[in-house]
């Protein structure tokens, strides 16, 4: 039986990205050797969206995405900014959540959102 999901960031700056996730996002990690960190994430959910080849409202078929979610977007953004996390753009309303984007080493622009849906 499936027990969870494993996500990955492929980056040209692996040490910086690992340090960012550990130190700024606060996820505990296990060093599995040579500084290779596997992060313990508190919970997860998964969505399946229709492909949008034009990229206006999604991504082409065969792509995937990683986002983080929280209960209080404004409060979480304040905490992360105090740790030096850089947000880009304004908070936006989406059909499923209030969303914001922050930068991670790699470089990555990653979504953080406060969902309107309730977890089961």
CSV table of C-alpha atoms in Angstrom, one decimal:
chain,number,residue,atom,x,y,z
A,1,UNK,CA,0.0,0.0,0.0
A,2,UNK,CA,1.2,3.5,-0.8
A,3,UNK,CA,2.3,5.3,2.4
A,4,UNK,CA,3.1,8.8,1.1
A,5,UNK,CA,4.6,10.9,-1.7
A,6,UNK,CA,8.2,11.8,-2.4
A,7,UNK,CA,8.8,15.2,-4.1
A,8,UNK,CA,12.1,16.5,-5.6
A,9,UNK,CA,13.6,19.7,-6.7
A,10,UNK,CA,16.3,19.4,-9.3
A,11,UNK,CA,18.7,22.3,-8.8
A,12,UNK,CA,22.1,23.7,-9.9
A,13,UNK,CA,22.5,24.8,-6.2
A,14,UNK,CA,21.7,21.6,-4.2
A,15,UNK,CA,23.5,22.7,-1.0
A,16,UNK,CA,21.9,26.1,-1.0
A,17,UNK,CA,18.5,24.7,-1.7
A,18,UNK,CA,18.8,22.0,1.0
A,19,UNK,CA,19.9,24.7,3.5
A,20,UNK,CA,17.0,26.9,2.5
A,21,UNK,CA,14.4,24.1,3.0
A,22,UNK,CA,16.0,23.2,6.4
A,23,UNK,CA,16.8,26.6,7.8
A,24,UNK,CA,14.1,28.9,6.3
A,25,UNK,CA,11.2,26.6,5.7
A,26,UNK,CA,12.0,24.7,8.9
A,27,UNK,CA,11.6,21.1,7.7
A,28,UNK,CA,13.5,18.5,9.7
A,29,UNK,CA,15.8,16.3,7.6
A,30,UNK,CA,17.8,13.0,7.7
A,31,UNK,CA,21.3,13.1,6.3
A,32,UNK,CA,21.4,9.9,4.3
A,33,UNK,CA,25.1,10.4,3.5
A,34,UNK,CA,27.4,13.1,2.0
A,35,UNK,CA,25.0,15.9,3.0
A,36,UNK,CA,22.2,14.4,1.0
A,37,UNK,CA,19.1,15.5,3.0
A,38,UNK,CA,15.7,13.8,2.9
A,39,UNK,CA,13.1,16.1,4.4
A,40,UNK,CA,10.3,15.0,6.6
A,41,UNK,CA,7.1,16.8,5.5
A,42,UNK,CA,4.1,17.1,7.9
A,43,UNK,CA,1.3,16.2,5.5
A,44,UNK,CA,0.5,16.2,1.8
A,45,UNK,CA,-2.3,16.4,-0.7
A,46,UNK,CA,-2.4,15.9,-4.5
A,47,UNK,CA,-4.4,17.4,-7.3
A,48,UNK,CA,-4.8,16.4,-10.9
A,49,UNK,CA,-5.5,19.3,-13.2
A,50,UNK,CA,-6.4,19.4,-16.9
A,51,UNK,CA,-3.5,20.2,-19.2
A,52,UNK,CA,-3.3,23.6,-20.8
A,53,UNK,CA,-0.9,23.5,-23.8
A,54,UNK,CA,-1.1,27.3,-24.1
A,55,UNK,CA,0.0,27.8,-20.5
A,56,UNK,CA,-2.6,30.4,-19.7
A,57,UNK,CA,-4.3,28.4,-16.9
A,58,UNK,CA,-2.0,25.6,-16.2
A,59,UNK,CA,0.8,23.6,-17.8
A,60,UNK,CA,1.3,21.2,-20.7
A,61,UNK,CA,0.5,17.6,-20.3
A,62,UNK,CA,3.2,15.5,-18.6
A,63,UNK,CA,4.4,18.3,-16.2
A,64,UNK,CA,4.2,18.4,-12.4
A,65,UNK,CA,4.4,21.1,-9.8
A,66,UNK,CA,5.3,21.4,-6.1
A,67,UNK,CA,3.5,23.9,-3.9
A,68,UNK,CA,3.4,24.5,-0.1
A,69,UNK,CA,0.2,25.3,1.8
A,70,UNK,CA,-0.5,26.8,5.2
A,71,UNK,CA,-3.5,27.9,7.4
A,72,UNK,CA,-2.6,31.6,7.6
A,73,UNK,CA,-0.9,33.0,4.5
A,74,UNK,CA,-0.3,36.5,5.8
A,75,UNK,CA,1.2,35.1,9.1
A,76,UNK,CA,3.3,32.5,7.3
A,77,UNK,CA,4.6,35.1,4.8
A,78,UNK,CA,5.6,37.4,7.8
A,79,UNK,CA,7.5,34.5,9.5
A,80,UNK,CA,9.3,33.6,6.3
A,81,UNK,CA,10.2,37.2,5.4
A,82,UNK,CA,11.8,37.5,8.9
A,83,UNK,CA,14.0,34.6,7.9
A,84,UNK,CA,15.0,36.3,4.7
A,85,UNK,CA,12.7,34.6,2.2
A,86,UNK,CA,11.9,36.8,-0.8
A,87,UNK,CA,8.4,36.9,-2.1
A,88,UNK,CA,7.6,38.0,-5.7
A,89,UNK,CA,4.4,39.7,-6.8
A,90,UNK,CA,1.3,40.3,-4.7
A,91,UNK,CA,-0.9,37.9,-2.9
A,92,UNK,CA,-3.6,36.8,-5.5
A,93,UNK,CA,-7.0,35.2,-5.3
A,94,UNK,CA,-7.3,31.9,-7.1
A,95,UNK,CA,-10.4,29.7,-7.2
A,96,UNK,CA,-9.0,27.3,-4.7
A,97,UNK,CA,-6.9,29.6,-2.4
A,98,UNK,CA,-5.1,32.8,-1.7
A,99,UNK,CA,-1.7,32.4,-3.3
A,100,UNK,CA,1.8,33.9,-3.1
A,101,UNK,CA,5.1,33.0,-4.7
A,102,UNK,CA,8.6,32.9,-3.1
A,103,UNK,CA,12.1,32.3,-4.5
A,104,UNK,CA,14.3,29.3,-3.6
A,105,UNK,CA,17.9,28.6,-4.7
A,106,UNK,CA,18.0,26.7,-7.9
A,107,UNK,CA,16.4,29.0,-9.0
A,108,UNK,CA,12.8,28.2,-8.3
A,109,UNK,CA,9.6,30.3,-7.9
A,110,UNK,CA,7.4,28.3,-5.6
A,111,UNK,CA,3.8,28.7,-4.7
A,112,UNK,CA,2.6,29.1,-1.1
A,113,UNK,CA,-1.2,29.1,-0.6
A,114,UNK,CA,-3.9,29.2,2.0
A,115,UNK,CA,-6.6,26.8,0.7
A,116,UNK,CA,-10.3,27.5,0.6
A,117,UNK,CA,-11.0,23.7,0.7
A,118,UNK,CA,-11.0,21.7,3.9
A,119,UNK,CA,-8.7,18.8,4.5
A,120,UNK,CA,-10.5,15.4,5.2
